[in-house]
Amino acid sequence: MPPPANASHQQAIAATRHWLEQAVIGLNLCPFAKGVHSKGQVRYVVSDATDDVSLLADLERELHALLAVAPEEIDTTLLIHPWVLNDFEDFVAFLDLVNVVLRTQQLEGVLQVASFHPQYAFADTDADDITNCTNRAPFPTLHLLREASLDRAVAAFPDAALIYERNLQTLRELGSAGWQALGVGAPPGEGK
C-alpha cells in the first residue's frame, strides 16, 4: 500500500526512526544498530524520486556522501523512498540495479546496500509469514552500510551467524499482535 500522497519528509523520517527504535533495536533484530543510533551516526535521507532513474541518482549521490564523511560522524545511511518502488516485485527487480551501481562505482567491498520494504517477503515464505517482518519497514528503504564497520561489528559479536535464526524465532514468538503493538506497520496479512 503506497504512503499517503501528502506524507512529508519529516513524517517519513519519524516513522522510520520509530521503526528503527521499536523493531530493529527494541527487538534486537540487529545488535549493531543500537550503537550507531545512540551515537547519532545514522543519516536519514528521504528521496523525492518517483521513478527508478531518479532513485538511482539519489542512491549514487548518497553512496558518495557517505564515503565523504568519517564513520565517527555518519556510519550508515537510510535512504527512504516513499514515492517509488512501492510494489515489492518492482523493488526486488531494482535491487539488481543497486548491485550494478556498486560495481560500476567500484564500491563493492567498500559499501553494501541492505533492503527493507513494507511488503518484504523472503523467497521461501508466504507473504503473510510473520518472519518477513525482520525486513519490513514503514517505507521502501535502502540501507547504505560501510563494509569496514560491518566487519568490525561482526567480529565483536561472537555469534553473528546466528542473528538470522534468532530473529526468526523472535518474530514467531512476538506474533502479529505483538508486531502490531509496536506501531511500526501493518502485520502480515493486514493492510493489503
PDB file of C-alpha atoms in Angstrom:
ATOM      1  CA  MET A   1       0.000   0.000   0.000  1.00  0.00           C
ATOM      2  CA  PRO A   2       1.595   3.308  -1.044  1.00  0.00           C
ATOM      3  CA  PRO A   3       2.126   6.075   1.504  1.00  0.00           C
ATOM      4  CA  PRO A   4      -0.270   8.997   1.636  1.00  0.00           C
ATOM      5  CA  ALA A   5       0.417  11.499  -1.132  1.00  0.00           C
ATOM      6  CA  ASN A   6       0.878  14.228   1.459  1.00  0.00           C
ATOM      7  CA  ALA A   7       3.472  12.368   3.570  1.00  0.00           C
ATOM      8  CA  SER A   8       6.254  14.794   4.374  1.00  0.00           C
ATOM      9  CA  HIS A   9       9.952  14.157   4.732  1.00  0.00           C
ATOM     10  CA  GLN A  10       9.632  14.697   8.485  1.00  0.00           C
ATOM     11  CA  GLN A  11       6.816  12.138   8.711  1.00  0.00           C
ATOM     12  CA  ALA A  12       8.796   9.579   6.711  1.00  0.00           C
ATOM     13  CA  ILE A  13      11.876  10.087   8.882  1.00  0.00           C
ATOM     14  CA  ALA A  14       9.838   9.978  12.109  1.00  0.00           C
ATOM     15  CA  ALA A  15       8.136   6.724  11.062  1.00  0.00           C
ATOM     16  CA  THR A  16      11.467   5.205  10.030  1.00  0.00           C
ATOM     17  CA  ARG A  17      13.193   6.297  13.248  1.00  0.00           C
ATOM     18  CA  HIS A  18      10.285   4.850  15.282  1.00  0.00           C
ATOM     19  CA  TRP A  19      10.627   1.548  13.382  1.00  0.00           C
ATOM     20  CA  LEU A  20      14.387   1.536  13.995  1.00  0.00           C
ATOM     21  CA  GLU A  21      13.942   2.181  17.711  1.00  0.00           C
ATOM     22  CA  GLN A  22      10.960  -0.112  18.352  1.00  0.00           C
ATOM     23  CA  ALA A  23      11.577  -3.023  15.996  1.00  0.00           C
ATOM     24  CA  VAL A  24      15.214  -3.121  14.887  1.00  0.00           C
ATOM     25  CA  ILE A  25      16.721  -2.018  18.217  1.00  0.00           C
ATOM     26  CA  GLY A  26      13.794  -2.828  20.510  1.00  0.00           C
ATOM     27  CA  LEU A  27      13.600  -6.445  19.356  1.00  0.00           C
ATOM     28  CA  ASN A  28      17.400  -6.587  18.869  1.00  0.00           C
ATOM     29  CA  LEU A  29      16.935  -7.641  15.238  1.00  0.00           C
ATOM     30  CA  CYS A  30      20.272  -6.002  14.508  1.00  0.00           C
ATOM     31  CA  PRO A  31      22.603  -5.956  17.503  1.00  0.00           C
ATOM     32  CA  PHE A  32      24.812  -3.428  15.684  1.00  0.00           C
ATOM     33  CA  ALA A  33      22.104  -0.765  15.250  1.00  0.00           C
ATOM     34  CA  LYS A  34      21.912   0.457  18.835  1.00  0.00           C
ATOM     35  CA  GLY A  35      25.468   1.778  18.944  1.00  0.00           C
ATOM     36  CA  VAL A  36      25.297   3.868  15.771  1.00  0.00           C
ATOM     37  CA  HIS A  37      21.806   5.101  16.661  1.00  0.00           C
ATOM     38  CA  SER A  38      22.766   6.163  20.178  1.00  0.00           C
ATOM     39  CA  LYS A  39      25.851   7.996  18.822  1.00  0.00           C
ATOM     40  CA  GLY A  40      23.743   9.837  16.217  1.00  0.00           C
ATOM     41  CA  GLN A  41      25.662   8.207  13.352  1.00  0.00           C
ATOM     42  CA  VAL A  42      22.589   7.277  11.285  1.00  0.00           C
ATOM     43  CA  ARG A  43      21.769   9.611   8.414  1.00  0.00           C
ATOM     44  CA  TYR A  44      18.117   9.663   7.332  1.00  0.00           C
ATOM     45  CA  VAL A  45      17.509  10.832   3.764  1.00  0.00           C
ATOM     46  CA  VAL A  46      14.122  10.966   2.029  1.00  0.00           C
ATOM     47  CA  SER A  47      14.247  10.716  -1.746  1.00  0.00           C
ATOM     48  CA  ASP A  48      11.687  12.664  -3.768  1.00  0.00           C
ATOM     49  CA  ALA A  49      12.166  10.181  -6.622  1.00  0.00           C
ATOM     50  CA  THR A  50       9.073   8.974  -8.421  1.00  0.00           C
ATOM     51  CA  ASP A  51      10.931   6.754 -10.892  1.00  0.00           C
ATOM     52  CA  ASP A  52      13.853   4.320 -10.937  1.00  0.00           C
ATOM     53  CA  VAL A  53      16.249   6.669 -12.725  1.00  0.00           C
ATOM     54  CA  SER A  54      15.819   9.442 -10.152  1.00  0.00           C
ATOM     55  CA  LEU A  55      16.206   6.972  -7.302  1.00  0.00           C
ATOM     56  CA  LEU A  56      19.415   5.589  -8.822  1.00  0.00           C
ATOM     57  CA  ALA A  57      20.791   9.134  -8.992  1.00  0.00           C
ATOM     58  CA  ASP A  58      19.859   9.687  -5.331  1.00  0.00           C
ATOM     59  CA  LEU A  59      21.475   6.371  -4.413  1.00  0.00           C
ATOM     60  CA  GLU A  60      24.730   7.265  -6.167  1.00  0.00           C
ATOM     61  CA  ARG A  61      24.795  10.688  -4.504  1.00  0.00           C
ATOM     62  CA  GLU A  62      24.209   9.149  -1.044  1.00  0.00           C
ATOM     63  CA  LEU A  63      26.824   6.438  -1.542  1.00  0.00           C
ATOM     64  CA  HIS A  64      29.420   9.114  -2.270  1.00  0.00           C
ATOM     65  CA  ALA A  65      28.140  11.374   0.515  1.00  0.00           C
ATOM     66  CA  LEU A  66      28.616   8.509   2.985  1.00  0.00           C
ATOM     67  CA  LEU A  67      32.177   7.953   1.790  1.00  0.00           C
ATOM     68  CA  ALA A  68      32.931  11.673   2.086  1.00  0.00           C
ATOM     69  CA  VAL A  69      32.442  11.766   5.868  1.00  0.00           C
ATOM     70  CA  ALA A  70      34.226   9.953   8.670  1.00  0.00           C
ATOM     71  CA  PRO A  71      32.433   6.903  10.101  1.00  0.00           C
ATOM     72  CA  GLU A  72      32.553   8.559  13.517  1.00  0.00           C
ATOM     73  CA  GLU A  73      30.306  11.289  12.105  1.00  0.00           C
ATOM     74  CA  ILE A  74      27.971   9.252   9.860  1.00  0.00           C
ATOM     75  CA  ASP A  75      28.385   5.495   9.813  1.00  0.00           C
ATOM     76  CA  THR A  76      25.298   4.462   7.871  1.00  0.00           C
ATOM     77  CA  THR A  77      22.512   5.970   5.769  1.00  0.00           C
ATOM     78  CA  LEU A  78      18.850   5.055   5.451  1.00  0.00           C
ATOM     79  CA  LEU A  79      17.648   6.191   2.022  1.00  0.00           C
ATOM     80  CA  ILE A  80      13.866   6.250   2.358  1.00  0.00           C
ATOM     81  CA  HIS A  81      11.932   6.418  -0.910  1.00  0.00           C
ATOM     82  CA  PRO A  82       8.178   6.664  -0.237  1.00  0.00           C
ATOM     83  CA  TRP A  83       7.077   7.581  -3.776  1.00  0.00           C
ATOM     84  CA  VAL A  84       8.786   4.923  -5.861  1.00  0.00           C
ATOM     85  CA  LEU A  85       9.018   1.109  -5.800  1.00  0.00           C
ATOM     86  CA  ASN A  86       6.021   0.608  -3.538  1.00  0.00           C
ATOM     87  CA  ASP A  87       5.316  -2.679  -5.292  1.00  0.00           C
ATOM     88  CA  PHE A  88       7.606  -5.273  -3.744  1.00  0.00           C
ATOM     89  CA  GLU A  89       8.329  -7.095  -7.022  1.00  0.00           C
ATOM     90  CA  ASP A  90       9.457  -3.811  -8.605  1.00  0.00           C
ATOM     91  CA  PHE A  91      11.609  -3.154  -5.534  1.00  0.00           C
ATOM     92  CA  VAL A  92      13.277  -6.577  -5.805  1.00  0.00           C
ATOM     93  CA  ALA A  93      13.983  -6.040  -9.508  1.00  0.00           C
ATOM     94  CA  PHE A  94      15.520  -2.631  -8.690  1.00  0.00           C
ATOM     95  CA  LEU A  95      17.998  -4.281  -6.300  1.00  0.00           C
ATOM     96  CA  ASP A  96      19.797  -5.729  -9.337  1.00  0.00           C
ATOM     97  CA  LEU A  97      20.442  -2.134 -10.465  1.00  0.00           C
ATOM     98  CA  VAL A  98      21.762  -1.306  -6.992  1.00  0.00           C
ATOM     99  CA  ASN A  99      24.370  -4.042  -7.402  1.00  0.00           C
ATOM    100  CA  VAL A 100      25.298  -2.677 -10.830  1.00  0.00           C
ATOM    101  CA  VAL A 101      25.833   0.779  -9.294  1.00  0.00           C
ATOM    102  CA  LEU A 102      28.070  -0.677  -6.586  1.00  0.00           C
ATOM    103  CA  ARG A 103      30.137  -2.484  -9.243  1.00  0.00           C
ATOM    104  CA  THR A 104      30.401   0.400 -11.717  1.00  0.00           C
ATOM    105  CA  GLN A 105      31.275   2.860  -8.951  1.00  0.00           C
ATOM    106  CA  GLN A 106      33.906   0.351  -7.711  1.00  0.00           C
ATOM    107  CA  LEU A 107      32.282   0.279  -4.272  1.00  0.00           C
ATOM    108  CA  GLU A 108      31.995  -3.485  -3.839  1.00  0.00           C
ATOM    109  CA  GLY A 109      33.826  -4.393  -0.657  1.00  0.00           C
ATOM    110  CA  VAL A 110      33.614  -0.774   0.492  1.00  0.00           C
ATOM    111  CA  LEU A 111      29.866  -0.239   0.829  1.00  0.00           C
ATOM    112  CA  GLN A 112      26.878  -2.520   0.682  1.00  0.00           C
ATOM    113  CA  VAL A 113      23.154  -1.917   0.475  1.00  0.00           C
ATOM    114  CA  ALA A 114      20.572  -3.772   2.543  1.00  0.00           C
ATOM    115  CA  SER A 115      16.889  -3.597   1.669  1.00  0.00           C
ATOM    116  CA  PHE A 116      13.697  -3.027   3.646  1.00  0.00           C
ATOM    117  CA  HIS A 117      10.137  -2.766   2.339  1.00  0.00           C
ATOM    118  CA  PRO A 118       6.620  -2.675   3.845  1.00  0.00           C
ATOM    119  CA  GLN A 119       5.719  -5.817   1.828  1.00  0.00           C
ATOM    120  CA  TYR A 120       9.052  -7.611   2.241  1.00  0.00           C
ATOM    121  CA  ALA A 121       8.744 -11.363   1.760  1.00  0.00           C
ATOM    122  CA  PHE A 122      11.612 -13.817   1.740  1.00  0.00           C
ATOM    123  CA  ALA A 123      11.641 -16.122  -1.279  1.00  0.00           C
ATOM    124  CA  ASP A 124      10.908 -19.198   0.829  1.00  0.00           C
ATOM    125  CA  THR A 125       7.963 -17.758   2.814  1.00  0.00           C
ATOM    126  CA  ASP A 126       4.329 -16.877   2.289  1.00  0.00           C
ATOM    127  CA  ALA A 127       3.649 -13.131   2.122  1.00  0.00           C
ATOM    128  CA  ASP A 128       1.811 -13.235   5.465  1.00  0.00           C
ATOM    129  CA  ASP A 129       4.566 -15.108   7.360  1.00  0.00           C
ATOM    130  CA  ILE A 130       5.474 -13.067  10.463  1.00  0.00           C
ATOM    131  CA  THR A 131       9.191 -13.702   9.911  1.00  0.00           C
ATOM    132  CA  ASN A 132       9.108 -11.364   6.897  1.00  0.00           C
ATOM    133  CA  CYS A 133       8.824  -8.518   9.403  1.00  0.00           C
ATOM    134  CA  THR A 134      12.567  -8.749  10.041  1.00  0.00           C
ATOM    135  CA  ASN A 135      12.930  -6.777   6.789  1.00  0.00           C
ATOM    136  CA  ARG A 136       9.707  -4.760   6.841  1.00  0.00           C
ATOM    137  CA  ALA A 137       9.971  -1.000   7.262  1.00  0.00           C
ATOM    138  CA  PRO A 138       7.270   1.685   7.036  1.00  0.00           C
ATOM    139  CA  PHE A 139       8.535   2.769   3.575  1.00  0.00           C
ATOM    140  CA  PRO A 140      10.775   1.218   0.942  1.00  0.00           C
ATOM    141  CA  THR A 141      14.283   1.861   2.241  1.00  0.00           C
ATOM    142  CA  LEU A 142      17.821   1.231   1.065  1.00  0.00           C
ATOM    143  CA  HIS A 143      20.294   0.907   3.933  1.00  0.00           C
ATOM    144  CA  LEU A 144      23.801   2.001   2.964  1.00  0.00           C
ATOM    145  CA  LEU A 145      26.462   0.359   5.114  1.00  0.00           C
ATOM    146  CA  ARG A 146      30.232   0.613   5.334  1.00  0.00           C
ATOM    147  CA  GLU A 147      31.830  -2.818   4.912  1.00  0.00           C
ATOM    148  CA  ALA A 148      34.627  -1.984   7.388  1.00  0.00           C
ATOM    149  CA  SER A 149      32.125  -1.002  10.084  1.00  0.00           C
ATOM    150  CA  LEU A 150      30.109  -4.131   9.451  1.00  0.00           C
ATOM    151  CA  ASP A 151      33.234  -6.301   9.631  1.00  0.00           C
ATOM    152  CA  ARG A 152      34.198  -4.739  12.995  1.00  0.00           C
ATOM    153  CA  ALA A 153      30.679  -5.232  14.355  1.00  0.00           C
ATOM    154  CA  VAL A 154      30.526  -8.858  13.240  1.00  0.00           C
ATOM    155  CA  ALA A 155      33.973  -9.553  14.749  1.00  0.00           C
ATOM    156  CA  ALA A 156      32.813  -8.094  18.067  1.00  0.00           C
ATOM    157  CA  PHE A 157      29.643 -10.187  18.086  1.00  0.00           C
ATOM    158  CA  PRO A 158      30.632 -13.807  18.721  1.00  0.00           C
ATOM    159  CA  ASP A 159      27.514 -15.435  17.267  1.00  0.00           C
ATOM    160  CA  ALA A 160      26.822 -13.144  14.308  1.00  0.00           C
ATOM    161  CA  ALA A 161      25.925 -16.117  12.106  1.00  0.00           C
ATOM    162  CA  LEU A 162      23.058 -16.926  14.470  1.00  0.00           C
ATOM    163  CA  ILE A 163      21.390 -13.495  14.219  1.00  0.00           C
ATOM    164  CA  TYR A 164      19.119 -14.534  11.337  1.00  0.00           C
ATOM    165  CA  GLU A 165      17.811 -17.649  13.123  1.00  0.00           C
ATOM    166  CA  ARG A 166      17.360 -15.748  16.381  1.00  0.00           C
ATOM    167  CA  ASN A 167      15.399 -13.050  14.555  1.00  0.00           C
ATOM    168  CA  LEU A 168      13.041 -15.607  13.030  1.00  0.00           C
ATOM    169  CA  GLN A 169      12.388 -17.067  16.469  1.00  0.00           C
ATOM    170  CA  THR A 170      11.859 -13.594  17.973  1.00  0.00           C
ATOM    171  CA  LEU A 171       9.232 -12.766  15.348  1.00  0.00           C
ATOM    172  CA  ARG A 172       7.472 -16.118  15.738  1.00  0.00           C
ATOM    173  CA  GLU A 173       7.246 -15.573  19.498  1.00  0.00           C
ATOM    174  CA  LEU A 174       6.098 -11.962  19.026  1.00  0.00           C
ATOM    175  CA  GLY A 175       3.359 -12.851  16.548  1.00  0.00           C
ATOM    176  CA  SER A 176       1.177 -10.489  14.526  1.00  0.00           C
ATOM    177  CA  ALA A 177      -0.461  -8.958  17.603  1.00  0.00           C
ATOM    178  CA  GLY A 178       2.938  -8.182  19.125  1.00  0.00           C
ATOM    179  CA  TRP A 179       4.165  -6.673  15.872  1.00  0.00           C
ATOM    180  CA  GLN A 180       1.034  -4.550  15.638  1.00  0.00           C
ATOM    181  CA  ALA A 181       1.574  -3.354  19.221  1.00  0.00           C
ATOM    182  CA  LEU A 182       4.961  -1.930  18.181  1.00  0.00           C
ATOM    183  CA  GLY A 183       3.154   0.544  15.936  1.00  0.00           C
ATOM    184  CA  VAL A 184       5.689   0.228  13.133  1.00  0.00           C
ATOM    185  CA  GLY A 185       3.490  -1.007  10.294  1.00  0.00           C
ATOM    186  CA  ALA A 186       0.744  -3.442   9.469  1.00  0.00           C
ATOM    187  CA  PRO A 187       1.456  -7.035  10.457  1.00  0.00           C
ATOM    188  CA  PRO A 188       1.476  -9.632   7.683  1.00  0.00           C
ATOM    189  CA  GLY A 189      -1.906 -10.298   6.140  1.00  0.00           C
ATOM    190  CA  GLU A 190      -3.261  -6.863   7.083  1.00  0.00           C
ATOM    191  CA  GLY A 191      -3.355  -3.593   5.227  1.00  0.00           C
ATOM    192  CA  LYS A 192      -3.263  -5.222   1.785  1.00  0.00           C
TER     193      LYS A 192
END
